[in-house]
JSON list of C-alpha atoms in Angstrom, two decimals:
[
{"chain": "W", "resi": 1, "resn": "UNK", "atom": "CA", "xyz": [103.89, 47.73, 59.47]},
{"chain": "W", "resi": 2, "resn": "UNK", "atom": "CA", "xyz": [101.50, 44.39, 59.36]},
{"chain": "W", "resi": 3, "resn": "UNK", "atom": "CA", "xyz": [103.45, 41.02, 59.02]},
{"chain": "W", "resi": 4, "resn": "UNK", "atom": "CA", "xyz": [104.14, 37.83, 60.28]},
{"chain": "W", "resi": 5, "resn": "UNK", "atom": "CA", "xyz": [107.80, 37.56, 62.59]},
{"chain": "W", "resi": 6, "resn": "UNK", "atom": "CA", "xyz": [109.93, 34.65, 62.76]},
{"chain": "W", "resi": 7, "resn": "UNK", "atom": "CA", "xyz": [112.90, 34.29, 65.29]},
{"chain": "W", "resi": 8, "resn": "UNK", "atom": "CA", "xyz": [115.75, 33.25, 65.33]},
{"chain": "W", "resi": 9, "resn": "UNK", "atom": "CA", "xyz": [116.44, 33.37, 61.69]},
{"chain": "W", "resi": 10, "resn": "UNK", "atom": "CA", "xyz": [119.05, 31.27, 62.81]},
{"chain": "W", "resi": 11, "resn": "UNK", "atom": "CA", "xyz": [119.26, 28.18, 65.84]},
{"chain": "W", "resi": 12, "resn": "UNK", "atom": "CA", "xyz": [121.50, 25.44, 66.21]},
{"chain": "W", "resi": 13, "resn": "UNK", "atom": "CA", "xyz": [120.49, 22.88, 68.70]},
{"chain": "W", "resi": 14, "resn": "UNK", "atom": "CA", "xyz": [122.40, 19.97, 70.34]},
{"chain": "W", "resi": 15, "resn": "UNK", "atom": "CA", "xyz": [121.28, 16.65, 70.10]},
{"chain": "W", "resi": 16, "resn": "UNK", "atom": "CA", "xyz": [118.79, 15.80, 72.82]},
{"chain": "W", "resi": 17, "resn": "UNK", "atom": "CA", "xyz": [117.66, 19.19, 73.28]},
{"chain": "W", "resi": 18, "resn": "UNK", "atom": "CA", "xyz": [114.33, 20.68, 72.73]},
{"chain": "W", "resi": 19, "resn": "UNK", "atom": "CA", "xyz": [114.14, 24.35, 70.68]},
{"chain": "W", "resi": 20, "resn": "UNK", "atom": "CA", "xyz": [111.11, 27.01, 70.33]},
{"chain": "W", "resi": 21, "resn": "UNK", "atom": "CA", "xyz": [110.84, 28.48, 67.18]},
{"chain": "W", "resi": 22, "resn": "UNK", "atom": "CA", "xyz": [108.84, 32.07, 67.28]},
{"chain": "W", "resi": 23, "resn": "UNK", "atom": "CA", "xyz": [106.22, 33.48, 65.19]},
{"chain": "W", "resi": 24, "resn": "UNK", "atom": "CA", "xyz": [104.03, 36.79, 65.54]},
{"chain": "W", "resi": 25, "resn": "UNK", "atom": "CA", "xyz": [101.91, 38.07, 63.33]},
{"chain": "W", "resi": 26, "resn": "UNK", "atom": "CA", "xyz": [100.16, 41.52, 63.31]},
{"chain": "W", "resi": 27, "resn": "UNK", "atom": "CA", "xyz": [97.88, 40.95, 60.66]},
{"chain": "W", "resi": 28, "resn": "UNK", "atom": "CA", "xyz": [94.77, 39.67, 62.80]},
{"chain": "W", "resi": 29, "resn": "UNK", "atom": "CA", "xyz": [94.89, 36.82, 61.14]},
{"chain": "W", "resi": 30, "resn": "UNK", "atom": "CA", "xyz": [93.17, 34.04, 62.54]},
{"chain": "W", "resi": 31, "resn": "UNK", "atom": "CA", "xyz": [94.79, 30.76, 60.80]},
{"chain": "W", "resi": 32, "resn": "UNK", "atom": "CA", "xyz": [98.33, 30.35, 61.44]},
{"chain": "W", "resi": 33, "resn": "UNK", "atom": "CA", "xyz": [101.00, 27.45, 59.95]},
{"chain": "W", "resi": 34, "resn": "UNK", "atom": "CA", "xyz": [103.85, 26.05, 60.21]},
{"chain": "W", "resi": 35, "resn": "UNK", "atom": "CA", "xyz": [106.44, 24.30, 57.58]},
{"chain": "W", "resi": 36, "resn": "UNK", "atom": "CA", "xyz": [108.95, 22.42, 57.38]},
{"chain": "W", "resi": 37, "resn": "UNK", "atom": "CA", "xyz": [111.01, 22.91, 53.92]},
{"chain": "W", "resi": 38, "resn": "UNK", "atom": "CA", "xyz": [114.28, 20.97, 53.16]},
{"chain": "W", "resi": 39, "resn": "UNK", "atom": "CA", "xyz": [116.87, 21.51, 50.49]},
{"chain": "W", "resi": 40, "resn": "UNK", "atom": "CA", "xyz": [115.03, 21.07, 47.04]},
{"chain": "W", "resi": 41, "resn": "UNK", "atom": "CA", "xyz": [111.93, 19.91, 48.51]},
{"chain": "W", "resi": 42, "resn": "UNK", "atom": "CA", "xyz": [108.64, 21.53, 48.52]},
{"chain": "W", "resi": 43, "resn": "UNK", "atom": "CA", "xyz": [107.11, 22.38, 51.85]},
{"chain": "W", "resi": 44, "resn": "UNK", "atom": "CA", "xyz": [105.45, 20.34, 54.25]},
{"chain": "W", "resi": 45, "resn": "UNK", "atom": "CA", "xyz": [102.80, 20.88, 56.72]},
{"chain": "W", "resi": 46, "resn": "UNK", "atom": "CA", "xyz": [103.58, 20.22, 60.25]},
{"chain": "W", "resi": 47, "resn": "UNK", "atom": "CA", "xyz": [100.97, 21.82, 62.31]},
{"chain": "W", "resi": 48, "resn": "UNK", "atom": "CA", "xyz": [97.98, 24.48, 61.65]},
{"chain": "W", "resi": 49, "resn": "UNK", "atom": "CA", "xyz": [95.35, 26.81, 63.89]},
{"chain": "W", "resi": 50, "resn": "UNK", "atom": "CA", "xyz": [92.49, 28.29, 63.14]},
{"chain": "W", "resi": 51, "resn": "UNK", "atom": "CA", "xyz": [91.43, 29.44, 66.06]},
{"chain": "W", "resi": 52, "resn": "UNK", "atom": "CA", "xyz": [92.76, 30.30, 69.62]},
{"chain": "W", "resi": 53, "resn": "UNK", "atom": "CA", "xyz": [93.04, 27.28, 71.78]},
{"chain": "W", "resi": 54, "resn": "UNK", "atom": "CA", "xyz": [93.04, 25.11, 69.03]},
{"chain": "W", "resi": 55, "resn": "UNK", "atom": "CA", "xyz": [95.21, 22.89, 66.66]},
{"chain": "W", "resi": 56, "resn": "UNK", "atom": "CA", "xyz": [95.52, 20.15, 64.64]},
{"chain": "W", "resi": 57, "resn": "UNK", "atom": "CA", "xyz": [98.44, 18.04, 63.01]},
{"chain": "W", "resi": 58, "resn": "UNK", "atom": "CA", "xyz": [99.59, 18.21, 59.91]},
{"chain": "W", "resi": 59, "resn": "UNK", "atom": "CA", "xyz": [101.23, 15.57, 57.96]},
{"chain": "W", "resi": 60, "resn": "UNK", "atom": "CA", "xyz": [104.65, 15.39, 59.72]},
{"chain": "W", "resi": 61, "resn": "UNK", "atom": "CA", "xyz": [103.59, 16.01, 63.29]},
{"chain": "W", "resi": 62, "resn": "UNK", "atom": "CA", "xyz": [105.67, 13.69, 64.70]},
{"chain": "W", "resi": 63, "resn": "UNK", "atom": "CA", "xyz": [108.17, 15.39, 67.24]},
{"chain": "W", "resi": 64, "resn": "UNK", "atom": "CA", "xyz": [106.75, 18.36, 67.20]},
{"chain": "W", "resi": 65, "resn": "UNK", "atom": "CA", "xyz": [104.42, 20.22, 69.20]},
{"chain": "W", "resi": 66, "resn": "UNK", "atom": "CA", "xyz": [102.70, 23.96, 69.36]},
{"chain": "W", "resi": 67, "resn": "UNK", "atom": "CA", "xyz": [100.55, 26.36, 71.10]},
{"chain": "W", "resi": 68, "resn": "UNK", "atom": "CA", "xyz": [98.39, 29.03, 70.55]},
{"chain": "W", "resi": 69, "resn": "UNK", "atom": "CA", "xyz": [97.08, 30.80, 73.59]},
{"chain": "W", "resi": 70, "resn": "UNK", "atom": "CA", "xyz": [97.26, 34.31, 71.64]},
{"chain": "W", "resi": 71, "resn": "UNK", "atom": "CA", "xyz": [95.67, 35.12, 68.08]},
{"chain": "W", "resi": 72, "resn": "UNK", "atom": "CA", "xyz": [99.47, 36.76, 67.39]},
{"chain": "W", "resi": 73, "resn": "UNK", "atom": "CA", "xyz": [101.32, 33.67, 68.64]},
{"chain": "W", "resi": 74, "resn": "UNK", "atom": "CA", "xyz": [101.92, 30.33, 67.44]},
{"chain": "W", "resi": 75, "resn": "UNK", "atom": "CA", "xyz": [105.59, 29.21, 68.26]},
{"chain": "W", "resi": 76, "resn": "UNK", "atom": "CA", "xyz": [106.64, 25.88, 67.35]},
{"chain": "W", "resi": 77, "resn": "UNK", "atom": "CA", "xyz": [108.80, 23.18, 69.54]},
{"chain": "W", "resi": 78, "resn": "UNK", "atom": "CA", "xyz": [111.14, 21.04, 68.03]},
{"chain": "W", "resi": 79, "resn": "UNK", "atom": "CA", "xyz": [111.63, 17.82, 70.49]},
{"chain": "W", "resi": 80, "resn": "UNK", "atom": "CA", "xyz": [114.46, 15.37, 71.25]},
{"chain": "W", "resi": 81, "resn": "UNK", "atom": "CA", "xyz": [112.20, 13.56, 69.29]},
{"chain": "W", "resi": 82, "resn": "UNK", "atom": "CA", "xyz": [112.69, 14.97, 66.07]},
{"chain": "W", "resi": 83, "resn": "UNK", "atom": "CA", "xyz": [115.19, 12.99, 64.71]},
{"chain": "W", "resi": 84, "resn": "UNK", "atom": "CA", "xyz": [116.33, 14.59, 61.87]},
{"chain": "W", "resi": 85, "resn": "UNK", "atom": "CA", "xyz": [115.45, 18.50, 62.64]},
{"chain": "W", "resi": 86, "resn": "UNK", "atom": "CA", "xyz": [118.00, 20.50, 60.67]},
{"chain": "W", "resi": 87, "resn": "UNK", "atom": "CA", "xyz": [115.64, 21.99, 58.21]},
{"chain": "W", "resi": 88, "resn": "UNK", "atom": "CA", "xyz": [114.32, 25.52, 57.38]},
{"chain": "W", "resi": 89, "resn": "UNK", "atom": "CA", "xyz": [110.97, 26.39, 59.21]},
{"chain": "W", "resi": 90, "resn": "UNK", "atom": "CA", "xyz": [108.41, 28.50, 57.72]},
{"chain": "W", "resi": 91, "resn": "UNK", "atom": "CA", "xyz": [105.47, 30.04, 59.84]},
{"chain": "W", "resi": 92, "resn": "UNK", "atom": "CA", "xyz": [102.21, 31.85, 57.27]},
{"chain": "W", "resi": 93, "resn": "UNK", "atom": "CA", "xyz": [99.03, 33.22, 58.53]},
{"chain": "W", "resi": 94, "resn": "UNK", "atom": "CA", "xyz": [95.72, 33.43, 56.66]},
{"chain": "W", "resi": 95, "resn": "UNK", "atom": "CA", "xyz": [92.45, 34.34, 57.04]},
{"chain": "W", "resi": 96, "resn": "UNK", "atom": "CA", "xyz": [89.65, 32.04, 56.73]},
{"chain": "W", "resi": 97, "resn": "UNK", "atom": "CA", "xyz": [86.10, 33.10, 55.33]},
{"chain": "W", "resi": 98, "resn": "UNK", "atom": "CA", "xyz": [84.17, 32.75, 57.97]},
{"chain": "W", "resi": 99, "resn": "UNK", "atom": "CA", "xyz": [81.16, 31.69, 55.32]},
{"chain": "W", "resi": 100, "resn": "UNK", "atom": "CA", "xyz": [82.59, 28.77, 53.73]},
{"chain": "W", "resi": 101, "resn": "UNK", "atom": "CA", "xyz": [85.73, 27.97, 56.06]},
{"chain": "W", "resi": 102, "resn": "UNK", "atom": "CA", "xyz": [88.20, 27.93, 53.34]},
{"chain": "W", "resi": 103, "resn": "UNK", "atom": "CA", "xyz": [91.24, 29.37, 52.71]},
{"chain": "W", "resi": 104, "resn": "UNK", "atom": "CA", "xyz": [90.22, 31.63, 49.92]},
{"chain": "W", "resi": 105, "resn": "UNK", "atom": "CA", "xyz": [93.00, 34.06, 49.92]},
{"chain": "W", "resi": 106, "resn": "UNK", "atom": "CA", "xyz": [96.91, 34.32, 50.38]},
{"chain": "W", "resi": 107, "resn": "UNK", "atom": "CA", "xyz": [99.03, 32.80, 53.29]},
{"chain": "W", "resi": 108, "resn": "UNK", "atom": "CA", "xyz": [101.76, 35.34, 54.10]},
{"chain": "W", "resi": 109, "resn": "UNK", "atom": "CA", "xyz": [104.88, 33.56, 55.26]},
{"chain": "W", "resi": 110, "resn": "UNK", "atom": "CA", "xyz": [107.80, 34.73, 57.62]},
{"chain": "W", "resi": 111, "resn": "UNK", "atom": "CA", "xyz": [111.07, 34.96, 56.51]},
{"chain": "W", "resi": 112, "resn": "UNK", "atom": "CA", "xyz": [111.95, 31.45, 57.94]},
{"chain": "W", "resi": 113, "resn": "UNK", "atom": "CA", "xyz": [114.08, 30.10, 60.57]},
{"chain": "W", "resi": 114, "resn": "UNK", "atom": "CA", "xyz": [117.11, 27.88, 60.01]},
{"chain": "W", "resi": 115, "resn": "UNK", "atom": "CA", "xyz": [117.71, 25.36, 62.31]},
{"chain": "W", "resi": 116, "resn": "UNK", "atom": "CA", "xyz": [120.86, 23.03, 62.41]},
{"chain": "W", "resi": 117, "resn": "UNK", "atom": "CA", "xyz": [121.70, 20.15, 64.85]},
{"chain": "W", "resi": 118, "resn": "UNK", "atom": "CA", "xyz": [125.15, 20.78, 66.10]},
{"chain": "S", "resi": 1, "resn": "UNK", "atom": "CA", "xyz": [100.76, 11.83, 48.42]},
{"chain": "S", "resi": 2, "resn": "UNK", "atom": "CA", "xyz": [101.75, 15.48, 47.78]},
{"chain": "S", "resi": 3, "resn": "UNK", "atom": "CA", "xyz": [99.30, 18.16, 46.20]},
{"chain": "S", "resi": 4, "resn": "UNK", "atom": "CA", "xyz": [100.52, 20.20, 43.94]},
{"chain": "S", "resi": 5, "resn": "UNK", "atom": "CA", "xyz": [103.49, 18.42, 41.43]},
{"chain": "S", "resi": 6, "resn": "UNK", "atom": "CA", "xyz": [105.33, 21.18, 39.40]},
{"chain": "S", "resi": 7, "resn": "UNK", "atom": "CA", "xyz": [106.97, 20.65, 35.97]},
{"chain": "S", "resi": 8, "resn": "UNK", "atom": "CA", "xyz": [109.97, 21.71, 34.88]},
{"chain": "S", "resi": 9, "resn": "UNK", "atom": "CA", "xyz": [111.90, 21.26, 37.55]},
{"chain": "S", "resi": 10, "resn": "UNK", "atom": "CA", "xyz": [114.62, 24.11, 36.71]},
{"chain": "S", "resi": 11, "resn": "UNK", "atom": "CA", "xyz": [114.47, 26.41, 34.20]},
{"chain": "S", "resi": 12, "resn": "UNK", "atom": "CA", "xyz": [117.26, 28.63, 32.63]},
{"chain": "S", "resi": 13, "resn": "UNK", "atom": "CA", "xyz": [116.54, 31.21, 30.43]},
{"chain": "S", "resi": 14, "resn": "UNK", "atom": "CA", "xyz": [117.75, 34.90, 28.92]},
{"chain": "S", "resi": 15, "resn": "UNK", "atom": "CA", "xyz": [116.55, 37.90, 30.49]},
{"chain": "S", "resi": 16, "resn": "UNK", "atom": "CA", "xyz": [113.71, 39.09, 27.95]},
{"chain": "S", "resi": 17, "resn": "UNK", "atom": "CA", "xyz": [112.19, 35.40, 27.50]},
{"chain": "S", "resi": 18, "resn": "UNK", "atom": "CA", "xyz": [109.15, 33.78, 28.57]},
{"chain": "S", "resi": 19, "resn": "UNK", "atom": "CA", "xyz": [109.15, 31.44, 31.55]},
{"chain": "S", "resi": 20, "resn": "UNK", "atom": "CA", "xyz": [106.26, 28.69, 31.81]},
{"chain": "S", "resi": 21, "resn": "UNK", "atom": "CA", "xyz": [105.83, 26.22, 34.87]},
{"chain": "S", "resi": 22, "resn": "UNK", "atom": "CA", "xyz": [103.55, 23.52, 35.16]},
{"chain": "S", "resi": 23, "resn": "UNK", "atom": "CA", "xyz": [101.98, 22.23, 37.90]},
{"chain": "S", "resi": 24, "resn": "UNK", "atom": "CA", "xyz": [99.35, 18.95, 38.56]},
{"chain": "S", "resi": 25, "resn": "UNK", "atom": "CA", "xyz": [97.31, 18.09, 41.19]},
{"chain": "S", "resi": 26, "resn": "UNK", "atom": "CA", "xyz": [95.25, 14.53, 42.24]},
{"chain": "S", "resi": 27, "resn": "UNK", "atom": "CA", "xyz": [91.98, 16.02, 43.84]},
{"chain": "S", "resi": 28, "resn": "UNK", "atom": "CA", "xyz": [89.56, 18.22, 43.58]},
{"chain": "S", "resi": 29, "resn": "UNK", "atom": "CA", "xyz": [90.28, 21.98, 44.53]},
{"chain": "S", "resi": 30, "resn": "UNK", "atom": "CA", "xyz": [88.79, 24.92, 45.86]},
{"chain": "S", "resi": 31, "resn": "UNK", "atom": "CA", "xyz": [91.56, 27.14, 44.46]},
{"chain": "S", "resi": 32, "resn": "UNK", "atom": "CA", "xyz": [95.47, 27.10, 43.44]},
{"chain": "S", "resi": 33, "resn": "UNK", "atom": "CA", "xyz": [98.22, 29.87, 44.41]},
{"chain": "S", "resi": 34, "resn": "UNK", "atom": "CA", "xyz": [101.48, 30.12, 43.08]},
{"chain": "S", "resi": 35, "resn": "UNK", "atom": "CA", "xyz": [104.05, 31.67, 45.86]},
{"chain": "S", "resi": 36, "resn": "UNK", "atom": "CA", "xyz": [107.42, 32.90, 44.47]},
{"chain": "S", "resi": 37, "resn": "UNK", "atom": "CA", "xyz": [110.09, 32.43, 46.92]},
{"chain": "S", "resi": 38, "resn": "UNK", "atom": "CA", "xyz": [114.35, 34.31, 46.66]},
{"chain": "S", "resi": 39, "resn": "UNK", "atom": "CA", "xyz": [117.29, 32.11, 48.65]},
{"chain": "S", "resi": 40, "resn": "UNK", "atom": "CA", "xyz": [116.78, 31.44, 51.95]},
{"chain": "S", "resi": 41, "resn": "UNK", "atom": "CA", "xyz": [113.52, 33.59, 52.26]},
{"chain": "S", "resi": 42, "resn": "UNK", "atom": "CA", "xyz": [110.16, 33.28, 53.22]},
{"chain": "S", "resi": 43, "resn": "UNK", "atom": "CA", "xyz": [107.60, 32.57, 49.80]},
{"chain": "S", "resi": 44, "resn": "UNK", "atom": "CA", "xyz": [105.78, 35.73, 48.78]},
{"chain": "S", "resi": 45, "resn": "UNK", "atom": "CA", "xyz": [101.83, 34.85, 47.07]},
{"chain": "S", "resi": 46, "resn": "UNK", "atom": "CA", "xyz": [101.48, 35.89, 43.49]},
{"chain": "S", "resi": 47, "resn": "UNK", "atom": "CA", "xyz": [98.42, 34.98, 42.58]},
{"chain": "S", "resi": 48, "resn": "UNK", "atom": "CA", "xyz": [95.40, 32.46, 43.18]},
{"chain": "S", "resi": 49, "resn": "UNK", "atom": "CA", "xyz": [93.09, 31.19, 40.58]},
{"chain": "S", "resi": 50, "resn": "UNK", "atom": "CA", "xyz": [89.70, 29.99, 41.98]},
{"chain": "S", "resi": 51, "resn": "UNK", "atom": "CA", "xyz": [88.33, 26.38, 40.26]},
{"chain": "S", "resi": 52, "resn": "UNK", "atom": "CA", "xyz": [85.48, 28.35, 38.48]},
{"chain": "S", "resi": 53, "resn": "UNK", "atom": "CA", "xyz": [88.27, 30.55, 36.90]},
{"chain": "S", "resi": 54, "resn": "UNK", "atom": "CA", "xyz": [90.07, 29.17, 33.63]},
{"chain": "S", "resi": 55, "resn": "UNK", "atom": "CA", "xyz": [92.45, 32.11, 33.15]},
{"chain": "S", "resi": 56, "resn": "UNK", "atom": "CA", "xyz": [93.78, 34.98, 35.64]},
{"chain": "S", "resi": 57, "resn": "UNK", "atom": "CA", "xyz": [96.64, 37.79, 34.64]},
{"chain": "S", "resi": 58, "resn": "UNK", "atom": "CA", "xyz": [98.92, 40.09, 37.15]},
{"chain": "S", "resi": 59, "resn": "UNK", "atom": "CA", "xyz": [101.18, 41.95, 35.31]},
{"chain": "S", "resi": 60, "resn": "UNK", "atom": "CA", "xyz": [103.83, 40.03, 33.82]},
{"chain": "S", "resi": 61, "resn": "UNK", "atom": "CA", "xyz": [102.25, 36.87, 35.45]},
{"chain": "S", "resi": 62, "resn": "UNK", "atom": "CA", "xyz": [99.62, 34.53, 33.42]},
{"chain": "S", "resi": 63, "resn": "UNK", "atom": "CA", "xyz": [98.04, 31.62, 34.92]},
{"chain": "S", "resi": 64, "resn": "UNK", "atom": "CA", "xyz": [95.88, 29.14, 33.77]},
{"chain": "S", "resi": 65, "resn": "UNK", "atom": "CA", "xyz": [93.56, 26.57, 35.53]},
{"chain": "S", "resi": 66, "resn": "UNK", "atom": "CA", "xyz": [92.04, 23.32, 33.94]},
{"chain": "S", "resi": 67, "resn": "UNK", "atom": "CA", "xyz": [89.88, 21.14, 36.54]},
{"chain": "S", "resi": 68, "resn": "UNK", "atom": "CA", "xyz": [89.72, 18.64, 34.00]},
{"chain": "S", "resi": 69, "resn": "UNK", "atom": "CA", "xyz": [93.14, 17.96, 33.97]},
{"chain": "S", "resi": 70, "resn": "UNK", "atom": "CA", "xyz": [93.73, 19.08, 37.28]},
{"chain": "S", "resi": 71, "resn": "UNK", "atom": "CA", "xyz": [96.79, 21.39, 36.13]},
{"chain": "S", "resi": 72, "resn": "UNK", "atom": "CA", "xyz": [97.80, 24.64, 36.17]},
{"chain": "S", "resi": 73, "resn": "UNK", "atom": "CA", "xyz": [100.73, 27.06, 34.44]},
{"chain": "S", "resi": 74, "resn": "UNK", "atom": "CA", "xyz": [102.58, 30.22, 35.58]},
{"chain": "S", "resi": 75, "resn": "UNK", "atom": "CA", "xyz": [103.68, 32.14, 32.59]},
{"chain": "S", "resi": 76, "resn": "UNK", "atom": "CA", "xyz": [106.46, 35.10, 32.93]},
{"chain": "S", "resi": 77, "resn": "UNK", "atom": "CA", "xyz": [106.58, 37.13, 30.08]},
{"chain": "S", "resi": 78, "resn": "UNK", "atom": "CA", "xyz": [109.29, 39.66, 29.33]},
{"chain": "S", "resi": 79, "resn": "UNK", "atom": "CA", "xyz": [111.30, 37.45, 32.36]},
{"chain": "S", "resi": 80, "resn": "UNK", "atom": "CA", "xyz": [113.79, 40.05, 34.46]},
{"chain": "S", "resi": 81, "resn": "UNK", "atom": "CA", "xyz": [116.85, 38.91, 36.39]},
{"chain": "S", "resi": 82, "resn": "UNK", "atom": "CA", "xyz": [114.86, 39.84, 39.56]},
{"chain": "S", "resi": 83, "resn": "UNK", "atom": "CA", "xyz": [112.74, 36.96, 38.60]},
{"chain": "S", "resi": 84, "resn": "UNK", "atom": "CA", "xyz": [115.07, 34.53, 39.44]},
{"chain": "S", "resi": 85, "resn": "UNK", "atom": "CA", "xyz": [113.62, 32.63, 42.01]},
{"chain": "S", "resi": 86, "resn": "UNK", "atom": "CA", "xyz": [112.46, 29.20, 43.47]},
{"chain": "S", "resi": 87, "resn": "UNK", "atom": "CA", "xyz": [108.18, 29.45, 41.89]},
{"chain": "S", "resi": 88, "resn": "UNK", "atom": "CA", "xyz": [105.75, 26.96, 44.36]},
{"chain": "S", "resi": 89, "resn": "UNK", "atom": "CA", "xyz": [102.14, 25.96, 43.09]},
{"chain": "S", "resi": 90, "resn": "UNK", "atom": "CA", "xyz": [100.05, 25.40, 46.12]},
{"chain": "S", "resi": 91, "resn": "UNK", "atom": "CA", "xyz": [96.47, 23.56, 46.61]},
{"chain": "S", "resi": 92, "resn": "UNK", "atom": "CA", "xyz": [94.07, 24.75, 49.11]},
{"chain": "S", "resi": 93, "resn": "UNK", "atom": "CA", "xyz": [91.67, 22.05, 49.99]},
{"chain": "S", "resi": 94, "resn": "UNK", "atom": "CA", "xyz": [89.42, 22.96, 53.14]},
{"chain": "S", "resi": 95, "resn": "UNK", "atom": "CA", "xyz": [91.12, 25.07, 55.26]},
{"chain": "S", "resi": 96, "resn": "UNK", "atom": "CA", "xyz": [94.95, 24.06, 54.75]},
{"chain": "S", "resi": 97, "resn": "UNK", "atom": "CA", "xyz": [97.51, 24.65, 51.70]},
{"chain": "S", "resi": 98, "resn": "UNK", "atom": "CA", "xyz": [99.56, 22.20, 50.29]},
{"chain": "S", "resi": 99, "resn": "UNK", "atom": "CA", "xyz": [102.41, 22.99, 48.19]},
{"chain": "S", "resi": 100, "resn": "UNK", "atom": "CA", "xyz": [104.37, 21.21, 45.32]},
{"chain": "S", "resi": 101, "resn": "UNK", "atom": "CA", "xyz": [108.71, 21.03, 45.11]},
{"chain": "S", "resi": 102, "resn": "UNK", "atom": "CA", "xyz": [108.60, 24.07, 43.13]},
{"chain": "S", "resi": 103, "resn": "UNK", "atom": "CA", "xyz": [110.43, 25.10, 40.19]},
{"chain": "S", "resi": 104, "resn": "UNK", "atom": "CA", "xyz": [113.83, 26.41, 40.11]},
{"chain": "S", "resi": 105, "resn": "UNK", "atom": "CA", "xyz": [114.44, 29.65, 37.70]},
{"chain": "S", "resi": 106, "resn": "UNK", "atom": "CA", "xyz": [117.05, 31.21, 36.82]},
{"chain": "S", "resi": 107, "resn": "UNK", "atom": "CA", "xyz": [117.10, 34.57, 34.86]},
{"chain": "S", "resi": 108, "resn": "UNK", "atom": "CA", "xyz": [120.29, 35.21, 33.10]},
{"chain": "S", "resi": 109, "resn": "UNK", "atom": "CA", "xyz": [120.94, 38.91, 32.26]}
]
């Protein structure tokens, strides 16, 4: 079955310590994202590839940080930076015409991770 | 500021009713989605309505799209306690999606 993988589905992290949140995807996609969603807020972009090798910040970078050395992979790291990390994490793929460069069908989204600071 | 501002916030209705959402945007568009997403799941894409498209249906799901007033509206018809659900509008603008709070609604059978 195609689809995008997120693990955990649960992590707890102590403060000061840095976490890797997973996502695969199957789907050949070649955009990939990743949100940040918090209790009766909408979601908000943290960081976003289009292509392998390459990434650029979102609008709450800030003590975070990714990679994406595989078209499949793009798994997030939450810092000791990140001061206020308990959230719920959400990781879509897309594809991207290749014509115009936009985004001109569905994201599909993992089924979230939920990360608390112990 | 945030793309994509949905109105009502919550919505309660009877199983059987309709459910409209609203949701407004500040800039220009290529297209909108609306995502629908259960408790502590990931948000599943029901539909997107380009910005040369006024009106777009998917079975029990209608939305609209005026440029001019940069809105849009999600109507349920014939709602279904399976419906209950947490409904997100989302702007795409470029090559990234931006999504409003979302609207809270609750299906009661």
């Amino acid at each position: 079955d195609g689809g995008i993988t997120q693990s955990p589905k649960y992590l707890f992290r102590k403060e000061g310590q840095n976490v890797t949140l997973s996502c695969e995807q199957n789907l050949n996609h070649d955009a990939m994202y990743w949100y940040r969603q918090d209790p009766g807020q909408g979601l908000r972009l943290i960081y976003y590839s289009q292509i392998v090798n390459d990434f650029q910040k979102g609008d709450i970078a800030e003590g975070y940080s990714v990679s994406r050395e595989k078209k499949e992979s793009f798994p997030l790291t939450v810092t000791s930076a990140q001061k206020n990390p308990t959230a719920f994490y959400l990781c879509a793929s897309s594809i991207v015409s290749t014509v115009t460069g936009f985004l001109n069908t569905e994201a599909f989204f993992g089924q979230g991770t939920r990360l608390t600071v112990v | 500021s945030q793309q994509g501002e949905e109105d009502p916030q919550a919505l309660s209705i009877q199983e059987g009713e309709n459910a409209t959402m609203n949701c407004s945007y500040k800039t220009s568009i290529n297209n909108l989605q609306w995502y629908r997403q259960n408790s502590g799941r990931g948000l599943v894409h029901l539909i997107l309505i380009r910005s040369n498209e006024r009106e777009k249906h998917s079975g029990r799901l209608r939305v609209t799209l005026d440029t001019s007033k940069k809105s849009s509206s999600l109507l349920i018809t014939a709602s279904r306690a399976a419906d209950t659900a947490s409904y997100f509008c989302a702007t795409e603008r470029g090559n990234r999606l931006a999504f409003g709070k979302g609207n809270q609604v609750v299906v009661i059978p």
